Coordinates of C-alpha atoms and ligand atoms in Angstrom, one line a residue:
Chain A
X1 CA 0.0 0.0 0.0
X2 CA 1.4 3.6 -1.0
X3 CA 1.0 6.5 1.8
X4 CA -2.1 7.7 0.1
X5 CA -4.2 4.5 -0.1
X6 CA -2.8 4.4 3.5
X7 CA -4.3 7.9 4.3
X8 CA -7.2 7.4 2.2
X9 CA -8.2 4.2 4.7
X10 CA -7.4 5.9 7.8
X11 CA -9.8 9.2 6.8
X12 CA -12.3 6.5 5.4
X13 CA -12.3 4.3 8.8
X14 CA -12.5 6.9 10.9
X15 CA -14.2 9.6 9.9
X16 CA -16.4 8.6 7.1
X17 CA -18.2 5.3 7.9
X18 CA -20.5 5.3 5.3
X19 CA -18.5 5.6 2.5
X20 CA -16.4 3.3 0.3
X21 CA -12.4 3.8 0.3
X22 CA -12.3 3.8 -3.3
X23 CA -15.4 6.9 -3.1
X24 CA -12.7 9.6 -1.5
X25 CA -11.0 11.0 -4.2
X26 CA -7.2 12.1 -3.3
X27 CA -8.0 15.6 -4.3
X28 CA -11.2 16.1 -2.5
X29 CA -11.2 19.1 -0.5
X30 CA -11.7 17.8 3.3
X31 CA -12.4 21.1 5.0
X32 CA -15.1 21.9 2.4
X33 CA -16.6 18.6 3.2
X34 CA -16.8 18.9 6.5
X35 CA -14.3 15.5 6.6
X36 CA -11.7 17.4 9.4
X37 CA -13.1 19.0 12.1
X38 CA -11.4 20.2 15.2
X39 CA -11.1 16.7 17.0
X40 CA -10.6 15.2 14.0
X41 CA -7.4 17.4 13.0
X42 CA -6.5 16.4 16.5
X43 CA -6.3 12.8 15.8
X44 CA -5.2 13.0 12.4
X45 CA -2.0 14.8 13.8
X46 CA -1.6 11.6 16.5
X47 CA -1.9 9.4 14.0
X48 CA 0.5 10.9 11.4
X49 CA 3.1 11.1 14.2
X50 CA 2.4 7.8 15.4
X51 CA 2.3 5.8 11.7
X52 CA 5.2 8.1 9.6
X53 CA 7.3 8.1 12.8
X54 CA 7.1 12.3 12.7
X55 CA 8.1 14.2 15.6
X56 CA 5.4 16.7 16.6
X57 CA 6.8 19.5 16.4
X58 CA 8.4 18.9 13.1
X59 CA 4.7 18.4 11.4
X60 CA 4.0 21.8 10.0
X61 CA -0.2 22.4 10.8
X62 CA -1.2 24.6 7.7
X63 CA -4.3 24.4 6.1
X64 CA -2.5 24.0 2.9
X65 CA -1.1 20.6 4.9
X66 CA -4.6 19.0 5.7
X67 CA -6.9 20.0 2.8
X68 CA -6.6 16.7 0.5
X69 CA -5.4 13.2 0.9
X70 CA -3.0 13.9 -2.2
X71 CA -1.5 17.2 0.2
X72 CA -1.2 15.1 3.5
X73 CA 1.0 12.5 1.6
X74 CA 3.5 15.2 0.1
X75 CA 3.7 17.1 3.4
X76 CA 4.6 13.7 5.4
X77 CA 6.6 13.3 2.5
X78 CA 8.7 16.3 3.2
X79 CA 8.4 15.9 6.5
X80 CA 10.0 12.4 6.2
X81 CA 12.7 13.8 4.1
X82 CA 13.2 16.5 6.4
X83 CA 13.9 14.3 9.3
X84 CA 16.0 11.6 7.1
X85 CA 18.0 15.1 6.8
X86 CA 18.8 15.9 10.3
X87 CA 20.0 12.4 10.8
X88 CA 16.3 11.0 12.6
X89 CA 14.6 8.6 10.4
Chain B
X1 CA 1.1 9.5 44.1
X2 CA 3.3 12.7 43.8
X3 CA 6.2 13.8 45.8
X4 CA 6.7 17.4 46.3
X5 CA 10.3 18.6 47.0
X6 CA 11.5 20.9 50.1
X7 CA 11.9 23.8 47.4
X8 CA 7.9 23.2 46.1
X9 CA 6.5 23.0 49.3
X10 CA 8.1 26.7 50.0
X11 CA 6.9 27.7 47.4
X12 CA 3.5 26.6 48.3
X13 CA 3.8 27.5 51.8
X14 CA 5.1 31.4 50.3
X15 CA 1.6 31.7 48.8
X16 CA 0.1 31.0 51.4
X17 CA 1.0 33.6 53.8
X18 CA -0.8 35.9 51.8
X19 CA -3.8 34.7 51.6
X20 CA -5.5 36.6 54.7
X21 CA -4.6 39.7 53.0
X22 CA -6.6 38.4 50.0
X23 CA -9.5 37.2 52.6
X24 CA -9.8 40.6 53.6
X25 CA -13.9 41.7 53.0
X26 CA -14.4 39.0 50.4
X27 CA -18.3 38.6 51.6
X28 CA -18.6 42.3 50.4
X29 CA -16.7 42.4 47.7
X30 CA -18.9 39.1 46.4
X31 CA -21.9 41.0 47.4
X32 CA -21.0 43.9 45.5
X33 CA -20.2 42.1 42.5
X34 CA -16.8 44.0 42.4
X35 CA -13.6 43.0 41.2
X36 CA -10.7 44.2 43.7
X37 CA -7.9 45.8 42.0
X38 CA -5.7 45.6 45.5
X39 CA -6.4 42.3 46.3
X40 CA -4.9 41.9 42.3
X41 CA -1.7 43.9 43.1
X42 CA -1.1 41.3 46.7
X43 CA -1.3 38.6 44.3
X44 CA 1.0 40.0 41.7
X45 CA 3.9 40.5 44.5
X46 CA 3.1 37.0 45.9
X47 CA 4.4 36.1 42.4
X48 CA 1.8 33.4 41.7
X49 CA 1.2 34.9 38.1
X50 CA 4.4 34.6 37.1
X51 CA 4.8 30.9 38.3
X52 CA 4.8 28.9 34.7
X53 CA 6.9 32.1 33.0
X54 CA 10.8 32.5 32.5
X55 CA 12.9 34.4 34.7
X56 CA 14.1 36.5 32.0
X57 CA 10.8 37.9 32.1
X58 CA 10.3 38.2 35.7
X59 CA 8.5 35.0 35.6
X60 CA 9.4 32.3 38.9
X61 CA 10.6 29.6 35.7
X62 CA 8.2 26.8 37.3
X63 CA 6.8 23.3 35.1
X64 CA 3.4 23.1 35.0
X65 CA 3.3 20.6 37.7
X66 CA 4.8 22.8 40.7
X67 CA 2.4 25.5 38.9
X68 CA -0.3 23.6 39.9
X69 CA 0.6 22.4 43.1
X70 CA 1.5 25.9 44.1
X71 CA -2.5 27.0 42.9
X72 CA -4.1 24.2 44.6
X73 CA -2.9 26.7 47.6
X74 CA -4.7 29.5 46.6
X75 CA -7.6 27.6 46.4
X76 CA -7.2 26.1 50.0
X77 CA -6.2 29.3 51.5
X78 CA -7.9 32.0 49.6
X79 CA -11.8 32.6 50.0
X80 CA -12.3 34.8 47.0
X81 CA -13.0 32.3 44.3
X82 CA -14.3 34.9 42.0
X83 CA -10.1 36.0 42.2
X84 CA -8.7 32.4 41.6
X85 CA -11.0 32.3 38.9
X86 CA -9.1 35.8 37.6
X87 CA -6.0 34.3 38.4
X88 CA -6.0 31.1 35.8
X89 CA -7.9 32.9 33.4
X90 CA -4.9 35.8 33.1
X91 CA -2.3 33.0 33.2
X92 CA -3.5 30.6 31.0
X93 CA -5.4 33.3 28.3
X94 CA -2.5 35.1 27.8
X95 CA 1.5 33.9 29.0
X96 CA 0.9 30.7 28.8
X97 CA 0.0 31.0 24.4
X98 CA 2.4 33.8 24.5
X99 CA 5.4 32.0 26.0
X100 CA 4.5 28.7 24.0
X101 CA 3.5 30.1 20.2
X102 CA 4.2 33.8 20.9
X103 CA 7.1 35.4 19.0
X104 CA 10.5 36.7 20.8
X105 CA 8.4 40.4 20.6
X106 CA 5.9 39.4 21.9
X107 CA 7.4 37.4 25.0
X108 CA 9.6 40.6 25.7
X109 CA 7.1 43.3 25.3
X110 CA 4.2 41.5 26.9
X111 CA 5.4 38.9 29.5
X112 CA 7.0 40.8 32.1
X113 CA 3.4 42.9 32.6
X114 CA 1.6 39.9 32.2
X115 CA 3.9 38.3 35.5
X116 CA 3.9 41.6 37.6
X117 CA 0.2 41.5 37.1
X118 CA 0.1 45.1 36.0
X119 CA -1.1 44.1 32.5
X120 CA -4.6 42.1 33.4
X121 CA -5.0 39.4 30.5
X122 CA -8.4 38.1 29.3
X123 CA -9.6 35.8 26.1
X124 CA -12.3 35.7 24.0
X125 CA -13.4 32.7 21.8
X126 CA -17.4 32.4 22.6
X127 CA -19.7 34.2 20.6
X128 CA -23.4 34.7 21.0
X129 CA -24.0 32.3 18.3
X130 CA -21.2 29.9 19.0
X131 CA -20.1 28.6 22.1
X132 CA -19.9 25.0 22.2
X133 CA -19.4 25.4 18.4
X134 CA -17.1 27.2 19.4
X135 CA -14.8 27.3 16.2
X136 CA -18.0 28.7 14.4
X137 CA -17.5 31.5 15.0
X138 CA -18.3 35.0 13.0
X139 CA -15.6 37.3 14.0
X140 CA -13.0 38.1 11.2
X141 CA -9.9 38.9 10.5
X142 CA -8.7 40.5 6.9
X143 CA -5.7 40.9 6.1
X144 CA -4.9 44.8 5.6
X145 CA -1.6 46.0 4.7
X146 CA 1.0 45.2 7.9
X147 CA -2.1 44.6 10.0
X148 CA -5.0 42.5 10.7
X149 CA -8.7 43.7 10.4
X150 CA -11.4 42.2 12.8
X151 CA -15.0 42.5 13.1
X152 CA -17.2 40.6 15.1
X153 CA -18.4 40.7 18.9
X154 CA -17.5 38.2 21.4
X155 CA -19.4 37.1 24.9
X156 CA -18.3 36.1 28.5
X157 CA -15.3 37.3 28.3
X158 CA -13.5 36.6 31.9
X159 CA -11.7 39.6 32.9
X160 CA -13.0 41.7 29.9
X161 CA -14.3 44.7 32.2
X162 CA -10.8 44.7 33.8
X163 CA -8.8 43.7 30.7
X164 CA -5.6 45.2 29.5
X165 CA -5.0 42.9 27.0
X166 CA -7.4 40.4 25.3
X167 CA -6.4 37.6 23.2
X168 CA -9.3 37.4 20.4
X169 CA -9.6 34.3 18.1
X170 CA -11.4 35.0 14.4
X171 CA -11.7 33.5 11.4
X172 CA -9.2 34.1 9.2
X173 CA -9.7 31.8 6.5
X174 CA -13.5 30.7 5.9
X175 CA -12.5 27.8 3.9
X176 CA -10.2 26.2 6.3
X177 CA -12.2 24.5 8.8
X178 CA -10.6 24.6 12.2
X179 CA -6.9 25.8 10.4
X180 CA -9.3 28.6 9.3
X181 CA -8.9 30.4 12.9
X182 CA -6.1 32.4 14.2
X183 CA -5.3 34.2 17.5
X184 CA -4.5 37.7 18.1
X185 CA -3.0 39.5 21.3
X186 CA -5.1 42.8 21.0
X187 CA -4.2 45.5 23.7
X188 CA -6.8 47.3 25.6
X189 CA -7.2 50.9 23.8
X190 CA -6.7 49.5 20.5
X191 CA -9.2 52.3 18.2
X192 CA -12.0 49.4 17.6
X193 CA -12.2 47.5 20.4
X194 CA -15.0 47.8 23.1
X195 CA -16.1 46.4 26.0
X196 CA -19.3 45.8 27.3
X197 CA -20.6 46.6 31.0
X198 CA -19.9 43.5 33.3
X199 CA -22.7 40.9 32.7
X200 CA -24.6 39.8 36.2
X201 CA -24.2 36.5 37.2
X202 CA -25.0 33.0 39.5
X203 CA -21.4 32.9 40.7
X204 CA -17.8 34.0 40.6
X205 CA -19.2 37.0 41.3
X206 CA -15.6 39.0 41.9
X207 CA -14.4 38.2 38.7
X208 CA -16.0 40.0 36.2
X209 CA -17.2 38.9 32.7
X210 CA -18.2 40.8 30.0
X211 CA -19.1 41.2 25.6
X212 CA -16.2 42.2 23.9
X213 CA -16.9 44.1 20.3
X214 CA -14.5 44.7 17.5
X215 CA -15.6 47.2 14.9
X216 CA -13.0 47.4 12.4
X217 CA -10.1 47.0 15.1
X218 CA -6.5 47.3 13.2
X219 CA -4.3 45.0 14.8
X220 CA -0.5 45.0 13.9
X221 CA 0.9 41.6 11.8
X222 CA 3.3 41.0 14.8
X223 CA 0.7 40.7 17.2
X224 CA -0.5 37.0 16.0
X225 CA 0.0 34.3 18.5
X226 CA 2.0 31.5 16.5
X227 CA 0.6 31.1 12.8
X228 CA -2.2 32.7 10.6
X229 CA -4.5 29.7 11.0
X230 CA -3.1 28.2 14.0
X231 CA -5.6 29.5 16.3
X232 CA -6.7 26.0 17.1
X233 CA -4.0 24.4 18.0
X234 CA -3.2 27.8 20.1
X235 CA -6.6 27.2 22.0
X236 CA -6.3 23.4 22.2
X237 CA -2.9 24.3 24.2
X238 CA -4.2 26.6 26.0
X239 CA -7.4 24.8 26.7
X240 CA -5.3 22.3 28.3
X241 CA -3.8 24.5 30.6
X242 CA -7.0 26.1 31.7
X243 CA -8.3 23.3 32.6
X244 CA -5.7 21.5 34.1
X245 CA -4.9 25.1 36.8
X246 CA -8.6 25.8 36.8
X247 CA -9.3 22.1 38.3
X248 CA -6.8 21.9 40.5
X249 CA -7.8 25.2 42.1
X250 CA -11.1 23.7 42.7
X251 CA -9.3 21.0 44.4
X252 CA -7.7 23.1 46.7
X253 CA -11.3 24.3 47.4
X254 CA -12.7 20.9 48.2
X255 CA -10.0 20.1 50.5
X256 CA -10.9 23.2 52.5
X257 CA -14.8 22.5 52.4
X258 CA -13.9 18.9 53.3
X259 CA -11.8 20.1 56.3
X260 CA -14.3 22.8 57.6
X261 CA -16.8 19.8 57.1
X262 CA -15.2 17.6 59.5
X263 CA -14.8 20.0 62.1
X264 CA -18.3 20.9 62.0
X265 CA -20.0 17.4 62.1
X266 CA -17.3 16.8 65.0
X267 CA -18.3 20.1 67.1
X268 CA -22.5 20.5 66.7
X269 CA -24.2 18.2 68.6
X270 CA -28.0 17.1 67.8
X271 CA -29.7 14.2 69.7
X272 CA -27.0 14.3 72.1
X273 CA -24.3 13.4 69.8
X274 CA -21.8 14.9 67.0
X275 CA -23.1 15.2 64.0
X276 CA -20.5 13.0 62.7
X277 CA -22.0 9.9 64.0
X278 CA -24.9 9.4 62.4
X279 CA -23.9 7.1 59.3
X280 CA -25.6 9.3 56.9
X281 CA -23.8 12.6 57.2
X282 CA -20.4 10.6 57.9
X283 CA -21.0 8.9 54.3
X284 CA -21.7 12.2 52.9
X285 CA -18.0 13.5 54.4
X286 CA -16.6 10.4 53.1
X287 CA -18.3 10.9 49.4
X288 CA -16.5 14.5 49.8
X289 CA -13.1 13.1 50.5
X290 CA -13.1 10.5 47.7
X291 CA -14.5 13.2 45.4
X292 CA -11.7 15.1 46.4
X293 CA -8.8 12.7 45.7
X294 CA -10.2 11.3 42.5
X295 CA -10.3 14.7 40.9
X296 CA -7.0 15.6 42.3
X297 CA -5.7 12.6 40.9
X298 CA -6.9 12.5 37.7
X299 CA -5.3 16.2 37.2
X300 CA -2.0 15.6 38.7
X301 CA -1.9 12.2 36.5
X302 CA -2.9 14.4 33.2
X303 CA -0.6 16.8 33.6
X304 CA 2.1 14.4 34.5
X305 CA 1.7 12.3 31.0
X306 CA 1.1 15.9 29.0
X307 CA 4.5 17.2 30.4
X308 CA 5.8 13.8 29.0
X309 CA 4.2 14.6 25.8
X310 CA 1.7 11.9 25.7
X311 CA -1.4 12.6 24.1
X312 CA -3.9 13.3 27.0
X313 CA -7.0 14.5 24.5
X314 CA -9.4 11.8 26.9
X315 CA -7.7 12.3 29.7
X316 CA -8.1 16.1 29.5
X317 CA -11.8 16.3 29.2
X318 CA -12.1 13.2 31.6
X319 CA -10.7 15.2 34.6
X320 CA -12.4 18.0 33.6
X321 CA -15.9 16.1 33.6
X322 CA -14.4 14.4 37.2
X323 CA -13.0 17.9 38.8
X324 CA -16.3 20.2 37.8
X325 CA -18.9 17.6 39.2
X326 CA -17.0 16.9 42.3
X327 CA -16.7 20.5 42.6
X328 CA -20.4 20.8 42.1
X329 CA -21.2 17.7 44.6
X330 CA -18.9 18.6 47.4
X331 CA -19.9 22.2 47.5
X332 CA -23.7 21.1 47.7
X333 CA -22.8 18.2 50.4
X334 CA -20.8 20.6 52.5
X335 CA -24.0 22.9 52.4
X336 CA -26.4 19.8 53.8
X337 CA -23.5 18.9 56.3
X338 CA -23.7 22.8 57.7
X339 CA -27.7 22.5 57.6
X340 CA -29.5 26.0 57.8
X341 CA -26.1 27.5 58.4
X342 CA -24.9 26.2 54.9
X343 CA -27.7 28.2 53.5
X344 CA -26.4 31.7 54.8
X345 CA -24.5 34.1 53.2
X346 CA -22.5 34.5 56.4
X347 CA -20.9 30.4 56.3
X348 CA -19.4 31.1 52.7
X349 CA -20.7 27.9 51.4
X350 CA -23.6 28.6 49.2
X351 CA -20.9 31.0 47.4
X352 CA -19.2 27.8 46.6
X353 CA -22.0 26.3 45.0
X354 CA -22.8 29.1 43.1
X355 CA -19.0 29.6 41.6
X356 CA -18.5 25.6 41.2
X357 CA -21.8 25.6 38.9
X358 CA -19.5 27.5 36.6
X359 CA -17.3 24.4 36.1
X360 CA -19.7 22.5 34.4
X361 CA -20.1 24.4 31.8
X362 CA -16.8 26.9 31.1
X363 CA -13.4 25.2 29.0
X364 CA -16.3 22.9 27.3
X365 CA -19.6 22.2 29.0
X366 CA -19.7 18.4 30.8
X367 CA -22.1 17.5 27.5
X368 CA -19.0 18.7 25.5
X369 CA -16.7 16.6 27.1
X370 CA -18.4 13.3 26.6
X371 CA -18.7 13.9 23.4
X372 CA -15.3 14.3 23.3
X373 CA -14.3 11.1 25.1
X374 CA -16.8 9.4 23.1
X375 CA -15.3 10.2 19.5
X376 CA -12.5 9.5 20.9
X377 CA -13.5 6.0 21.9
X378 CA -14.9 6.0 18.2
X379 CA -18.1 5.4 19.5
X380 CA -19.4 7.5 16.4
X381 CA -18.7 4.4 14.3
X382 CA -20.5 2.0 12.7
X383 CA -18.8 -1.8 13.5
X384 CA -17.7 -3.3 10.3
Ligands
FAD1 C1 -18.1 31.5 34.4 C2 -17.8 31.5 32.9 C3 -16.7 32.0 32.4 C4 -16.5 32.0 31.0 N1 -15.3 32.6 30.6 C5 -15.1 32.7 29.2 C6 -14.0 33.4 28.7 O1 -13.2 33.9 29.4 N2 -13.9 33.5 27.3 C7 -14.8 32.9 26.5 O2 -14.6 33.0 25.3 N3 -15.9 32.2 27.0 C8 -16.1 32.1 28.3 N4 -17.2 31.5 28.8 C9 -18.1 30.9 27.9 C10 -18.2 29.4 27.9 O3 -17.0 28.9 27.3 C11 -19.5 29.0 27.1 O4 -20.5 29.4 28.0 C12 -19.5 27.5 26.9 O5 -18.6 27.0 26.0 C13 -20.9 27.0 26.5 O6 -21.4 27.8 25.4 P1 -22.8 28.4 25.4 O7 -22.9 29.2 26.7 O8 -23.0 29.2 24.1 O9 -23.8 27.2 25.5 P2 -24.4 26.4 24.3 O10 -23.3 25.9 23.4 O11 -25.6 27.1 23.6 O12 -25.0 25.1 25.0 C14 -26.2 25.1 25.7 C15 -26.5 23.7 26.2 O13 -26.5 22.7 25.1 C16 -25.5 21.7 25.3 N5 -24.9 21.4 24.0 C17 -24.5 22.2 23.0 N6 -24.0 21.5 22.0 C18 -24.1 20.2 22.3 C19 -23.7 18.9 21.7 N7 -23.1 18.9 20.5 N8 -24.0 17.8 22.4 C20 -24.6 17.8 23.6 N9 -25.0 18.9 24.2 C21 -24.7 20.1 23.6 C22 -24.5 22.3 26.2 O14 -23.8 21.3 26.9 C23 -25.4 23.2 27.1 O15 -26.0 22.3 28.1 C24 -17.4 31.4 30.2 C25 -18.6 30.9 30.7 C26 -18.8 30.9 32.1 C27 -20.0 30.3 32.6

């Protein structure tokens, strides 16, 4: 599984329990869609620290970060890179 | 169970000592409905509101742990629980963002009034359309030039009527869900910003609350707390905090109802016995204590895992459900206990059960709570 089927399944199984994984499109706006609310950015941020290994503080919380599946994955992905680069993957 | 070091205990016992100063004409002063600027200048040299700050900024450099412990004393020793209330709510609405998202300029220009207690701090998040909804809310903030434009009025604001500096959340982004709010540190006399006369109310009578407006209220770039659209995380922080010194102030609170409690149903005699005896009020004593200790633990447990950077999301609103009802329960028990005494004005108590009502519904009512705890618990989901 790639990080955003990954992602995809977590939003899916958490927040979205009536609808199919393949039914979330990568691009679909999750704050438009009332998908992440406040708790739900909450445990989205556990979660990303907890499953990508990501250090709290290093996870940069911008709305540009959380809007789509597809922007979650390249952020972790940076985020990821950005740790491998100080020596902490 | 905690252990409190020689140096902590000081510390506690420091505070302490001024407390009868504080006590000083409390009954009026809660009569009156009046907030006492010298009993706020005691506490600021008793250098309680500087406890969690740096010492570079006059702060006393403690964790949040020895903060606490230190403000469970104020609420054992000091009777003015409209004041304690003051006291959290200008710690935790204003340092305690500042000195965690707040830039270096703001740290050094605000901090060191904000320890001294000469700059009163005060925040405002509810609206009156959104207050369990809280993140609803109307009041905006548009960019202009080097400075931020909000509009929008804001309700039971703690402080507000005494207020030097106000930290006001608006939405800054209407498409961003909760990274759609940010949080500005807006001084006082700031042209557009107006506060409302101080709002009557059931309890906490000596810390006044008030509406907040903002009509067009310019305020400079460099005054945002952390990020543009990180007012949530700001208020989740400081959330935590309020909760956690708010509680435990309670707690020092109970412990004092409980003791007065005890020495009453062991001194007043009826049917030719202490009070004490009969199986029914000594159970209600006994309910008090283990009230008492079960809130008390579950803060001092919260904040011990938060300071280890656990996440404590259930934990947080569990001890605040726990801490506000106990509150609530002991402060009505200790009333039965004292009987028609309880009832006066003159025994204090039925003070207490007006400001503990409060509890249950400020930093997230107990309705809020559960619901948090039970997302959490993903009891939202379907199975399968
Ligand atoms: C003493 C005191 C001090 C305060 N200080 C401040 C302050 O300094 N700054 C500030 O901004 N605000 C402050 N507040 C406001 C406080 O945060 C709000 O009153 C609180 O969040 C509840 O909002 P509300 O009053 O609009 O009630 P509402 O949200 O209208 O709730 C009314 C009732 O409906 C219930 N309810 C609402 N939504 C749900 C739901 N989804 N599920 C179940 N039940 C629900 C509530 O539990 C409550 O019983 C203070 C309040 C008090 C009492």
């Amino acid at each position: 599984m790639d990080n955003t089927e990954i992602i995809t399944r977590y939003l899916v199984e958490e927040f979205l329990p009536d609808v199919d994984v393949t039914e979330l499109p990568p691009d679909y706006d999750l704050f438009a869609g009332g998908v992440v609310d406040s708790l739900a950015l909450l445990k989205i941020i556990d979660w990303l620290g907890e499953r990508f290994h990501l250090n709290l503080e290093d996870i940069e919380i911008a709305p540009d970060n959380f809007r789509t599946v597809h922007a979650i994955d390249s952020f972790i992905g940076a985020a990821g890179a950005h740790l491998v680069g100080k020596g902490m993957s | 169970m905690l252990e409190w070091t020689e140096e902590q205990q000081e510390l506690r016992a420091g505070l302490r000592r001024w407390c009868d100063a504080l006590n000083d004409g409390r009954a009026e002063r809660e009569r009156a409905s009046v907030f006492d600027h010298t009993a706020w200048k005691l506490v600021g040299e008793s250098g309680v509101l500087g406890l969690p700050f740096g010492t570079e900024w006059g702060g006393l450099g403690q964790g949040l742990l020895t903060t606490m412990y230190v403000l469970e004393e104020l609420g054992h020793s000091c009777r003015d629980g409209g004041l304690s209330f003051s006291v959290t709510t200008h710690m935790v609405s204003t340092g305690v963002p500042v000195q965690r998202f707040g830039s270096a300029y703001l740290k050094d220009r605000y901090l060191p009034g904000i320890c001294e207690g000469s700059t009163i701090g005060a925040h405002a998040i509810s609206e009156p359309d959104s207050g369990s909804d809280a993140l609803n809310m109307r009041t905006t903030a548009t960019r202009r030039g080097e400075g931020w434009v909000l509009s929008g009025s804001k309700t039971f604001v703690s402080n507000g009527p005494v207020a030097d500096l106000v930290v006001v959340y608006a939405r800054t982004d209407p498409d961003a869900g909760p990274l759609g709010v940010t949080a500005f540190l807006v001084e006082r006399d700031t042209p557009g910003l107006s506060v409302g006369r101080p709002i009557e109310k059931m309890g906490l009578r000596t810390s006044p609350f008030a509406e907040v407006f903002l009509d067009d209220c310019v305020v400079p770039a460099a005054n945002v707390i952390g990020r543009p659209g990180g007012g949530f995380l700001v208020l989740d922080h400081v959330m935590k905090w309020e909760i956690l010194c708010s509680f435990i102030v309670n707690v020092g609170q109970m412990r004092h109802r409980l003791e007065r409690c005890v020495d009453y149903a062991r001194s007043r005699t009826q049917f030719g016995q202490p009070i004490g005896s009969f199986q029914s009020v000594a159970n209600r004593i006994v309910d008090m204590r283990t009230a008492t200790e079960t809130a008390s633990r579950w803060l001092y447990d919260t904040a011990t895992r938060m300071e280890r950077g656990e996440n404590v999301t259930v934990d947080i609103a569990t001890s605040k459900l726990v801490a506000s009802q106990a509150n609530v329960d002991t402060a009505l028990s200790a009333v039965q206990v004292f009987g028609g005494n309880g009832y006066t004005a003159e025994y204090g108590l039925e003070a207490e059960l007006r400001d503990a009502v409060a509890g249950v519904i400020y930093s997230g009512t107990s309705d809020i709570q559960r619901n948090r705890i039970a997302r959490m618990m993903g009891l939202d989901k379907r199975k399968g």
